[in-house]
Coordinates of N, CA and C in Angstrom, one line a residue:
X1 N -7.4 -7.3 33.1 CA -8.2 -7.0 31.7 C -9.0 -6.1 31.8
X2 N -9.7 -5.9 31.2 CA -11.2 -4.5 31.8 C -11.9 -5.4 30.5
X3 N -13.5 -6.1 30.7 CA -14.5 -6.0 29.8 C -15.2 -4.8 30.1
X4 N -15.8 -4.2 28.8 CA -15.9 -3.3 28.3 C -18.1 -2.5 30.2
X5 N -18.1 -4.3 29.7 CA -19.1 -4.5 30.5 C -18.3 -3.5 32.6
X6 N -17.5 -3.9 32.6 CA -17.3 -3.8 34.0 C -17.0 -2.1 34.2
X7 N -17.6 -1.2 33.2 CA -17.1 -0.1 33.6 C -19.2 1.1 33.6
X8 N -19.8 -0.1 33.8 CA -21.1 0.1 33.9 C -21.0 0.2 35.8
X9 N -19.8 -0.4 36.2 CA -19.7 -1.1 37.8 C -19.3 0.9 38.9
X10 N -19.4 1.3 39.5 CA -19.0 2.2 40.9 C -17.2 1.4 40.3
X11 N -16.2 2.4 41.0 CA -15.3 2.8 41.4 C -14.5 1.4 42.3
X12 N -15.3 1.0 43.3 CA -15.2 0.3 44.5 C -15.2 -1.2 43.8
X13 N -16.4 -1.3 43.2 CA -16.2 -2.9 42.8 C -15.9 -3.1 41.6
X14 N -15.5 -2.0 40.4 CA -14.8 -2.3 39.7 C -13.6 -2.5 39.4
X15 N -12.6 -1.8 40.6 CA -11.4 -2.3 40.7 C -11.5 -4.0 41.0
X16 N -11.8 -4.5 41.9 CA -11.8 -5.0 42.2 C -11.8 -6.2 41.6
X17 N -13.0 -6.6 40.6 CA -13.3 -7.3 39.5 C -12.4 -7.6 38.0
X18 N -11.8 -6.7 38.3 CA -11.1 -5.7 37.4 C -9.5 -7.2 37.4
X19 N -9.3 -6.5 38.9 CA -8.4 -7.5 38.9 C -8.1 -8.9 39.2
X20 N -8.8 -9.7 38.6 CA -9.2 -10.8 38.6 C -8.7 -11.3 37.7
X21 N -7.9 -12.9 37.5 CA -7.2 -13.2 35.9 C -7.9 -13.0 34.5
X22 N -7.4 -13.3 33.5 CA -8.3 -12.4 32.0 C -8.8 -13.5 31.9
X23 N -7.6 -15.1 32.2 CA -8.9 -16.8 31.7 C -10.3 -16.7 32.0
X24 N -9.8 -16.1 33.4 CA -12.0 -15.8 34.8 C -12.3 -15.1 34.0
X25 N -12.4 -13.5 33.7 CA -12.9 -12.4 33.4 C -13.3 -13.0 32.1
X26 N -12.6 -14.0 30.5 CA -13.1 -14.3 29.1 C -14.1 -15.1 29.4
X27 N -14.0 -16.2 30.8 CA -15.2 -16.8 31.0 C -16.7 -16.3 31.3
X28 N -16.1 -14.9 31.7 CA -18.0 -14.7 33.3 C -18.8 -14.2 32.4
X29 N -20.1 -15.0 32.9 CA -21.2 -15.2 32.8 C -22.2 -14.6 33.4
X30 N -21.9 -14.0 35.2 CA -22.7 -13.9 36.3 C -21.6 -12.9 36.9
X31 N -22.4 -12.0 37.5 CA -21.9 -11.8 38.4 C -23.0 -10.7 39.5
X32 N -22.7 -11.5 40.3 CA -24.1 -11.0 41.8 C -23.5 -10.4 42.8
X33 N -24.4 -9.1 42.7 CA -24.0 -8.2 43.8 C -25.3 -8.0 45.3
X34 N -25.2 -7.7 46.0 CA -26.0 -8.3 47.1 C -25.2 -7.2 48.2
X35 N -26.3 -6.4 48.7 CA -25.8 -5.9 50.2 C -25.6 -6.5 51.2
X36 N -24.2 -6.3 51.4 CA -24.0 -6.9 52.8 C -23.8 -8.3 52.6
X37 N -24.3 -9.1 51.3 CA -24.2 -10.5 51.4 C -22.7 -10.1 49.8
X38 N -22.0 -11.6 49.8 CA -20.3 -12.0 49.2 C -20.2 -11.9 48.1
X39 N -19.6 -11.0 47.2 CA -19.7 -10.1 45.6 C -18.9 -11.8 45.1
X40 N -20.1 -11.8 44.1 CA -20.3 -13.8 44.0 C -20.3 -13.7 42.3
X41 N -19.3 -14.7 41.5 CA -19.5 -14.8 40.1 C -19.8 -16.2 39.3
X42 N -20.4 -16.1 38.4 CA -20.8 -16.9 37.5 C -19.4 -17.7 36.3
X43 N -18.7 -18.6 36.5 CA -17.4 -18.4 35.0 C -17.8 -19.8 34.6
X44 N -17.5 -20.5 33.4 CA -17.5 -21.4 33.1 C -17.9 -22.6 33.8
X45 N -19.4 -22.8 34.6 CA -20.2 -24.0 34.7 C -20.2 -23.7 36.2
X46 N -19.3 -22.5 36.5 CA -18.9 -23.1 37.7 C -18.9 -21.7 38.8
X47 N -18.7 -21.1 40.5 CA -18.6 -19.4 40.3 C -17.6 -19.7 41.6
X48 N -17.4 -18.7 42.2 CA -16.5 -18.1 43.4 C -17.4 -16.9 43.9
X49 N -16.4 -16.5 44.8 CA -16.1 -15.1 45.4 C -15.3 -13.7 45.4
X50 N -14.8 -12.9 44.7 CA -14.1 -11.7 45.1 C -13.8 -11.1 46.4
X51 N -12.6 -11.7 46.7 CA -11.9 -10.9 48.6 C -11.8 -9.1 47.6
X52 N -11.7 -8.9 49.0 CA -11.4 -7.4 48.7 C -10.5 -7.0 47.9
X53 N -9.2 -8.3 48.0 CA -7.6 -8.0 47.1 C -8.5 -8.3 45.7
X54 N -9.1 -8.7 45.4 CA -9.5 -9.3 43.6 C -9.2 -10.2 43.9
X55 N -9.0 -11.1 43.9 CA -9.0 -13.1 43.6 C -10.4 -13.7 44.1
X56 N -10.3 -14.8 43.6 CA -11.7 -15.3 43.2 C -10.9 -16.5 45.0
X57 N -11.9 -17.0 45.5 CA -11.9 -17.4 46.6 C -13.2 -18.5 46.9
X58 N -12.9 -19.2 47.5 CA -13.7 -20.3 47.5 C -15.4 -20.1 49.1
X59 N -14.1 -19.5 49.6 CA -14.7 -19.5 50.9 C -15.6 -18.3 51.4
X60 N -16.6 -18.1 51.7 CA -17.3 -16.7 51.6 C -17.1 -16.0 52.2
X61 N -16.7 -16.4 53.3 CA -16.3 -15.5 54.7 C -15.2 -14.6 54.2
X62 N -14.4 -14.8 53.4 CA -13.4 -14.1 52.8 C -13.4 -13.1 51.5
X63 N -15.4 -12.9 50.7 CA -15.7 -12.0 49.6 C -15.4 -11.1 50.8
X64 N -16.1 -10.2 49.4 CA -16.0 -8.9 49.9 C -17.8 -8.1 50.0
X65 N -17.9 -8.1 50.7 CA -19.7 -7.7 50.8 C -19.9 -6.2 50.3
X66 N -20.4 -5.7 49.2 CA -20.5 -4.9 48.7 C -21.9 -3.9 49.9
X67 N -21.2 -2.6 50.4 CA -22.6 -1.7 50.6 C -23.3 -1.0 49.9
X68 N -24.3 -0.7 50.6 CA -25.4 0.3 50.7 C -24.9 1.1 49.5
X69 N -23.7 1.9 50.1 CA -23.4 3.7 49.1 C -22.9 2.0 47.3
X70 N -22.4 1.2 48.0 CA -22.1 0.2 46.4 C -23.2 0.5 45.0
X71 N -23.7 -0.3 46.0 CA -25.8 -0.6 45.5 C -26.3 0.7 45.0
X72 N -26.2 1.4 45.9 CA -26.8 2.7 45.0 C -26.6 4.3 43.8
X73 N -24.9 3.6 43.6 CA -23.9 4.0 43.0 C -24.4 3.2 41.5
X74 N -23.9 1.9 42.0 CA -24.7 0.7 40.3 C -25.7 0.9 39.6
X75 N -26.7 1.0 40.3 CA -28.2 1.4 40.5 C -28.2 2.7 39.6
X76 N -27.7 4.1 39.8 CA -27.3 4.8 39.1 C -26.9 4.6 38.0
X77 N -25.6 4.3 38.0 CA -25.0 3.5 37.0 C -25.9 3.3 35.4
X78 N -26.6 1.6 36.6 CA -27.2 1.0 35.6 C -28.3 2.0 34.6
X79 N -29.4 2.2 35.5 CA -30.3 3.1 34.8 C -29.8 5.0 34.7
X80 N -28.5 4.4 34.1 CA -28.1 6.0 33.3 C -28.4 7.2 34.6
X81 N -28.9 7.0 35.4 CA -29.3 8.6 36.7 C -30.7 9.0 36.3
X82 N -31.5 8.3 35.8 CA -32.8 8.2 35.7 C -34.0 6.8 36.0
X83 N -34.3 7.3 37.0 CA -34.9 5.5 37.5 C -35.9 5.8 36.9
X84 N -36.6 6.9 36.2 CA -38.0 7.0 35.8 C -38.3 6.5 34.2
X85 N -36.6 6.7 33.3 CA -36.6 6.5 32.2 C -36.9 5.0 32.2
X86 N -36.3 4.6 33.1 CA -36.9 2.5 33.0 C -38.0 2.4 33.6
X87 N -38.5 2.8 34.5 CA -39.5 2.5 35.6 C -39.8 1.5 34.9
X88 N -41.1 1.0 34.1 CA -41.3 -0.5 32.8 C -40.6 -1.6 33.0
X89 N -39.2 -1.1 32.7 CA -38.2 -2.2 33.4 C -38.0 -2.6 34.7
X90 N -37.9 -1.6 35.7 CA -37.4 -2.2 36.6 C -38.9 -2.5 37.3
X91 N -39.5 -1.9 36.7 CA -42.1 -2.9 37.3 C -41.4 -4.5 36.6
X92 N -40.5 -4.9 35.3 CA -40.1 -6.0 35.4 C -39.3 -6.8 35.8
X93 N -38.7 -6.0 36.9 CA -37.6 -6.3 37.8 C -35.9 -7.0 37.0
X94 N -36.2 -6.3 35.7 CA -34.8 -6.2 35.1 C -34.0 -4.8 34.2
X95 N -33.4 -5.2 33.7 CA -32.8 -3.8 33.1 C -32.2 -4.3 31.7
X96 N -32.3 -4.0 30.6 CA -30.9 -4.4 29.1 C -29.5 -3.4 28.7
X97 N -29.4 -3.3 29.3 CA -28.3 -2.5 29.2 C -27.1 -3.0 27.6
X98 N -26.6 -1.3 26.9 CA -25.9 -1.6 25.8 C -25.3 -3.7 25.8
X99 N -24.9 -3.6 25.2 CA -24.1 -4.7 24.6 C -25.1 -6.2 25.1
X100 N -26.7 -5.9 25.2 CA -27.7 -7.3 25.2 C -27.7 -7.4 26.7
X101 N -26.5 -6.9 27.5 CA -27.0 -8.3 29.1 C -28.0 -7.7 29.7
X102 N -28.4 -8.4 31.0 CA -29.2 -8.3 31.3 C -29.1 -8.4 32.7
X103 N -29.9 -7.0 33.8 CA -29.7 -6.4 35.1 C -31.1 -7.3 35.8
X104 N -30.9 -8.3 36.5 CA -32.0 -8.9 37.2 C -31.8 -7.3 38.3
X105 N -33.2 -7.7 39.2 CA -32.7 -6.3 40.0 C -33.5 -7.1 41.2
X106 N -33.8 -6.5 42.9 CA -34.5 -7.2 43.5 C -34.4 -6.4 44.4
X107 N -35.5 -5.9 45.2 CA -35.7 -4.8 46.1 C -37.4 -4.9 46.8
X108 N -38.0 -4.2 47.5 CA -39.4 -4.0 47.7 C -39.8 -3.7 46.8
X109 N -41.2 -4.0 46.5 CA -41.4 -4.1 45.6 C -43.1 -3.3 46.5
X110 N -43.7 -2.5 45.2 CA -44.7 -1.6 45.6 C -45.9 -2.2 44.7
X111 N -46.9 -2.3 45.2 CA -48.1 -3.4 44.7 C -49.4 -2.4 44.5
X112 N -50.1 -2.2 43.3 CA -51.0 -1.3 43.7 C -52.3 -2.4 42.3
X113 N -53.0 -2.6 42.9 CA -54.5 -3.0 42.0 C -53.5 -4.7 41.9
X114 N -52.8 -5.4 42.8 CA -52.7 -6.7 42.4 C -51.1 -6.9 41.7
X115 N -50.8 -5.3 41.0 CA -49.8 -5.3 40.2 C -48.6 -4.4 40.6
X116 N -47.5 -4.6 40.5 CA -46.0 -4.7 40.9 C -45.6 -2.8 39.8
X117 N -46.3 -2.2 40.8 CA -46.0 -0.4 40.5 C -45.0 0.2 40.3
X118 N -44.1 -0.3 41.5 CA -42.7 0.0 41.3 C -41.5 -1.2 42.4
X119 N -40.3 -0.7 41.8 CA -40.0 -1.1 42.9 C -38.7 -0.1 43.1
X120 N -38.3 -0.8 44.8 CA -38.0 0.8 45.2 C -36.9 0.1 46.3
X121 N -35.7 0.4 46.9 CA -34.7 0.2 47.1 C -34.2 -1.4 47.4
X122 N -34.1 -1.2 46.0 CA -33.1 -1.6 45.4 C -31.6 -2.5 45.3
X123 N -31.4 -3.8 46.1 CA -29.9 -4.1 47.0 C -29.3 -5.4 46.3
X124 N -30.0 -6.0 45.2 CA -29.7 -7.2 44.7 C -29.5 -6.5 43.0
X125 N -29.2 -7.2 42.5 CA -28.5 -7.5 41.0 C -27.3 -8.2 40.8
X126 N -28.1 -9.5 39.6 CA -27.8 -10.2 39.2 C -27.3 -10.1 37.9
X127 N -26.8 -9.6 37.1 CA -26.1 -9.1 35.6 C -25.3 -10.7 35.2
X128 N -26.3 -10.5 34.3 CA -25.9 -12.5 33.3 C -25.6 -11.3 32.2
X129 N -24.5 -12.1 31.5 CA -23.3 -11.2 30.5 C -23.3 -12.0 29.3
X130 N -23.9 -10.8 28.7 CA -24.3 -11.9 27.0 C -23.4 -11.6 26.0
X131 N -23.2 -13.0 26.3 CA -22.2 -13.2 24.8 C -22.3 -13.9 23.7
X132 N -21.9 -13.3 22.1 CA -22.4 -13.7 20.8 C -21.6 -15.3 20.1
X133 N -22.0 -15.9 19.9 CA -22.5 -17.0 19.6 C -22.5 -17.3 18.0
X134 N -22.0 -16.6 16.8 CA -21.8 -15.7 15.5 C -22.7 -17.6 14.7
X135 N -24.0 -18.4 14.5 CA -23.4 -19.2 14.3 C -23.9 -20.2 14.3
X136 N -24.2 -19.6 15.8 CA -24.4 -21.2 16.8 C -26.3 -21.7 16.5
X137 N -26.8 -21.1 15.7 CA -28.0 -20.9 15.1 C -28.0 -22.3 13.8
X138 N -27.0 -21.8 13.3 CA -27.4 -22.0 12.0 C -27.9 -23.8 11.2
X139 N -27.7 -24.7 12.6 CA -28.2 -26.0 12.4 C -29.8 -25.9 12.7
X140 N -30.2 -25.1 13.7 CA -31.9 -25.0 13.4 C -32.5 -24.5 13.0
X141 N -31.9 -23.0 12.2 CA -33.1 -22.5 11.8 C -33.6 -22.8 10.1
X142 N -33.6 -24.6 9.5 CA -33.8 -24.6 8.3 C -35.1 -25.7 9.5
X143 N -34.4 -26.4 10.1 CA -35.6 -27.0 10.6 C -37.3 -25.8 11.2
X144 N -36.8 -24.5 11.3 CA -37.8 -23.4 11.7 C -38.8 -23.6 10.8
X145 N -38.2 -23.9 9.2 CA -39.2 -23.3 8.1 C -40.4 -24.1 8.1
X146 N -41.5 -23.6 7.6 CA -42.7 -24.9 6.5 C -42.5 -24.0 5.7
X147 N -41.3 -24.6 4.5 CA -41.9 -24.4 3.3 C -43.7 -24.6 2.3
X148 N -44.0 -25.6 3.1 CA -45.4 -25.4 2.7 C -46.1 -24.4 2.5
X149 N -46.3 -24.3 3.8 CA -47.1 -23.3 4.8 C -46.2 -21.3 4.0
X150 N -45.7 -22.0 4.0 CA -44.6 -20.2 3.0 C -44.5 -19.0 5.3
X151 N -44.3 -20.2 6.2 CA -44.1 -19.8 7.6 C -43.1 -20.1 8.5
X152 N -43.0 -19.4 9.1 CA -41.8 -20.7 10.3 C -43.3 -20.9 11.6
X153 N -42.6 -22.2 12.4 CA -43.4 -23.4 13.2 C -43.4 -22.6 14.3
X154 N -43.9 -22.6 14.8 CA -44.5 -22.6 16.8 C -43.1 -23.3 16.7
X155 N -42.5 -22.3 17.9 CA -40.7 -23.1 17.6 C -41.1 -22.7 19.9
X156 N -40.9 -23.6 21.2 CA -40.6 -23.6 22.3 C -39.4 -24.1 22.8
X157 N -38.4 -23.0 23.0 CA -36.7 -23.2 23.5 C -36.2 -23.6 24.6
X158 N -36.1 -24.8 25.4 CA -36.5 -24.7 26.8 C -35.2 -26.1 27.5
X159 N -34.4 -25.0 28.3 CA -33.6 -25.4 28.9 C -32.9 -24.9 30.2
X160 N -32.0 -26.0 31.1 CA -31.7 -25.2 32.7 C -31.4 -23.7 32.5
X161 N -30.8 -22.8 33.1 CA -30.4 -21.7 33.2 C -28.3 -21.7 32.8
X162 N -28.9 -20.7 32.4 CA -27.4 -21.0 31.4 C -26.6 -21.6 30.3
X163 N -27.3 -22.1 30.3 CA -27.5 -23.1 29.1 C -27.6 -22.3 27.4
X164 N -27.8 -21.3 27.6 CA -27.3 -20.6 26.3 C -28.8 -21.0 25.6
X165 N -29.6 -20.3 26.2 CA -31.6 -20.3 25.8 C -31.1 -18.4 24.3
X166 N -30.8 -17.4 25.1 CA -30.5 -16.3 25.0 C -30.1 -15.5 23.7
X167 N -28.5 -16.5 24.3 CA -27.6 -16.5 23.0 C -28.6 -17.6 21.9
X168 N -28.9 -18.3 21.8 CA -29.6 -19.0 20.6 C -30.8 -18.1 20.0
X169 N -31.6 -17.8 20.6 CA -32.7 -16.9 20.0 C -32.0 -15.0 20.0
X170 N -30.9 -14.6 19.9 CA -30.5 -13.5 19.0 C -29.8 -14.0 17.8
X171 N -28.8 -15.4 17.3 CA -28.6 -16.1 16.9 C -29.6 -15.6 15.9
X172 N -30.9 -16.4 16.0 CA -31.4 -16.7 14.9 C -31.9 -15.3 14.5
X173 N -32.4 -14.5 15.9 CA -32.2 -12.8 15.2 C -31.6 -13.0 14.0
X174 N -30.2 -12.8 14.5 CA -29.4 -12.2 13.6 C -29.4 -12.7 12.7
X175 N -30.0 -13.9 12.2 CA -29.8 -14.9 10.4 C -30.8 -14.6 9.8
X176 N -31.7 -14.4 10.8 CA -33.2 -14.1 10.0 C -33.1 -12.7 9.1
X177 N -32.6 -11.8 10.5 CA -32.8 -10.5 9.4 C -32.1 -10.7 9.1
X178 N -30.4 -11.7 8.7 CA -29.7 -11.0 7.5 C -30.3 -11.7 6.6
X179 N -31.1 -12.5 6.3 CA -31.8 -13.5 5.4 C -30.7 -14.5 5.1
X180 N -30.0 -15.4 6.6 CA -29.3 -16.2 6.2 C -30.1 -17.7 6.4
X181 N -31.0 -17.9 5.8 CA -31.7 -19.2 5.6 C -31.0 -20.4 5.6
X182 N -30.1 -20.4 4.4 CA -29.7 -22.0 3.8 C -30.5 -23.3 3.9
X183 N -31.4 -22.5 3.8 CA -31.8 -24.2 3.4 C -32.7 -24.7 1.7
X184 N -32.3 -25.4 1.1 CA -33.4 -25.6 -0.4 C -34.3 -24.9 -0.7
X185 N -35.1 -25.4 0.1 CA -36.8 -25.2 0.0 C -36.9 -23.7 0.0
X186 N -36.4 -23.2 1.2 CA -36.5 -21.6 1.8 C -35.9 -20.9 -0.6
X187 N -35.0 -21.0 -1.2 CA -34.4 -20.5 -2.2 C -35.7 -20.6 -3.2
X188 N -37.3 -21.1 -2.7 CA -38.1 -21.1 -4.2 C -39.0 -20.1 -4.0
X189 N -38.9 -19.2 -2.6 CA -39.5 -18.5 -2.1 C -39.4 -17.4 -1.4
X190 N -38.1 -17.1 -1.7 CA -36.9 -15.5 -1.5 C -36.6 -15.8 0.2
X191 N -36.8 -17.0 0.4 CA -36.8 -17.1 1.6 C -35.1 -16.5 2.2
X192 N -33.7 -16.5 1.5 CA -32.1 -16.7 1.0 C -32.1 -14.9 1.3
X193 N -33.2 -13.9 0.7 CA -32.8 -13.1 0.8 C -33.9 -12.7 1.5
X194 N -35.1 -12.9 1.9 CA -35.9 -11.9 3.6 C -35.8 -12.3 4.7
X195 N -36.9 -11.3 5.2 CA -36.5 -11.8 6.8 C -37.8 -12.4 7.5
X196 N -38.4 -12.2 6.6 CA -40.3 -12.6 6.4 C -40.4 -13.8 5.3
X197 N -41.7 -13.9 5.5 CA -41.7 -15.3 4.1 C -41.8 -15.0 2.6
X198 N -42.1 -12.9 2.8 CA -42.4 -12.8 2.0 C -41.4 -12.3 0.5
X199 N -41.4 -12.1 -0.6 CA -40.1 -11.5 -0.8 C -39.5 -10.0 -0.8
X200 N -40.4 -9.5 0.2 CA -40.3 -7.8 0.5 C -38.6 -7.8 0.7
X201 N -37.5 -6.9 0.9 CA -36.6 -6.7 2.2 C -36.2 -7.3 2.6
X202 N -35.8 -7.2 3.1 CA -35.6 -8.3 4.7 C -35.3 -6.5 5.8
X203 N -35.3 -7.2 7.0 CA -36.0 -6.0 8.0 C -34.9 -5.1 8.4
X204 N -34.8 -3.6 7.5 CA -33.4 -3.2 8.4 C -33.7 -2.9 10.1
X205 N -34.7 -2.7 10.4 CA -35.0 -2.6 11.7 C -33.9 -3.7 12.6
X206 N -34.3 -5.1 11.9 CA -34.0 -6.1 13.3 C -32.6 -6.2 12.5
X207 N -32.2 -5.8 12.1 CA -30.5 -5.6 11.2 C -30.1 -4.7 12.5
X208 N -30.5 -3.7 12.3 CA -29.6 -3.0 12.6 C -30.1 -2.7 14.4
X209 N -31.2 -3.2 14.7 CA -31.2 -3.2 16.2 C -30.6 -4.9 16.6
X210 N -30.2 -6.1 15.5 CA -28.9 -6.8 16.4 C -27.8 -6.5 16.4
X211 N -27.5 -5.1 15.5 CA -25.9 -4.7 15.0 C -25.9 -4.0 16.6
X212 N -27.4 -3.4 16.1 CA -26.2 -1.8 17.3 C -26.7 -1.5 19.2
X213 N -27.6 -3.4 19.4 CA -27.3 -4.0 20.7 C -28.9 -2.9 21.3
X214 N -30.2 -2.4 20.1 CA -30.6 -2.1 20.2 C -32.4 -3.0 21.4
X215 N -32.6 -2.4 22.0 CA -33.9 -3.5 23.5 C -34.7 -2.8 22.6
X216 N -35.6 -3.5 21.8 CA -37.3 -3.2 21.6 C -38.3 -4.0 22.5
X217 N -39.1 -3.0 22.5 CA -39.9 -2.8 23.9 C -41.0 -3.4 23.4
X218 N -41.7 -4.1 25.1 CA -42.3 -4.8 24.3 C -44.0 -4.1 23.5
X219 N -44.2 -2.4 23.9 CA -45.2 -2.4 23.6 C -45.1 -2.0 21.7
X220 N -43.2 -1.8 21.4 CA -42.8 -2.0 19.7 C -43.4 -2.9 18.9
X221 N -43.0 -4.3 20.2 CA -43.5 -5.6 19.3 C -44.4 -5.8 18.9
X222 N -45.2 -5.7 20.0 CA -46.8 -5.4 19.6 C -47.4 -4.2 18.3
X223 N -46.3 -3.5 18.1 CA -47.2 -2.3 17.0 C -47.1 -3.4 15.7
X224 N -45.7 -4.1 16.1 CA -45.2 -4.5 14.5 C -45.9 -5.6 14.2
X225 N -47.0 -6.5 15.4 CA -47.5 -7.1 15.4 C -48.5 -7.0 14.7
X226 N -49.0 -6.7 14.9 CA -50.6 -5.5 14.1 C -50.7 -5.1 13.1
X227 N -49.1 -4.2 12.5 CA -48.8 -3.9 11.1 C -48.7 -5.5 10.3
X228 N -48.3 -6.5 11.6 CA -47.8 -7.4 9.9 C -49.7 -8.2 10.2
X229 N -49.8 -8.6 10.7 CA -51.0 -8.9 10.6 C -52.4 -8.2 9.8
X230 N -52.4 -6.8 9.9 CA -52.7 -6.1 8.9 C -52.8 -6.1 7.9
X231 N -51.2 -6.1 7.0 CA -50.8 -6.4 5.9 C -51.1 -7.7 5.3

């Protein structure tokens, strides 16, 4: 079995990962690729190492150790052969690829004025696999509405790592952009039809962004917020 995400990996790494059992691949949550360090995977709340023959093992001494060439080739594919195009994301330390998967990067940072100017000599990748759970936010969404103020309550989502924070947020975005409020109070002010607290049509941009896995960058979000406040 092969996951679409595995196509991102260079042949040497992909071939080993594709040999893992199907039941394990379906539970895959993280893939950790580090130059000269054991190839590691996280799945179903556990973890294991991947040996050169493509089997999951518990002894790190048996694991395949990615080479510098493996890491160089993976970086080329992650950045679509253009480091400049993802320079801003590299400064933040992670890149979001098609499907909403996030790839954390570690290497040598170049500082300028106390801020990260560039990330070079990347030798570590932490691939977090995004999995959609449609409807997982259905129980929470009604609690976020403030029908009196006709707005959405300030909300902080906190949990331990790998407990589904991003999955929940994505389903909230999907539900809101599709107008799926499912709340009696919301029916009075267009919440069932609208992505905002007005009766305006729901945001097609938000719907398409969720559907097409478009990554909306921070400057775009800032412009949207300014426009919303201005209106």
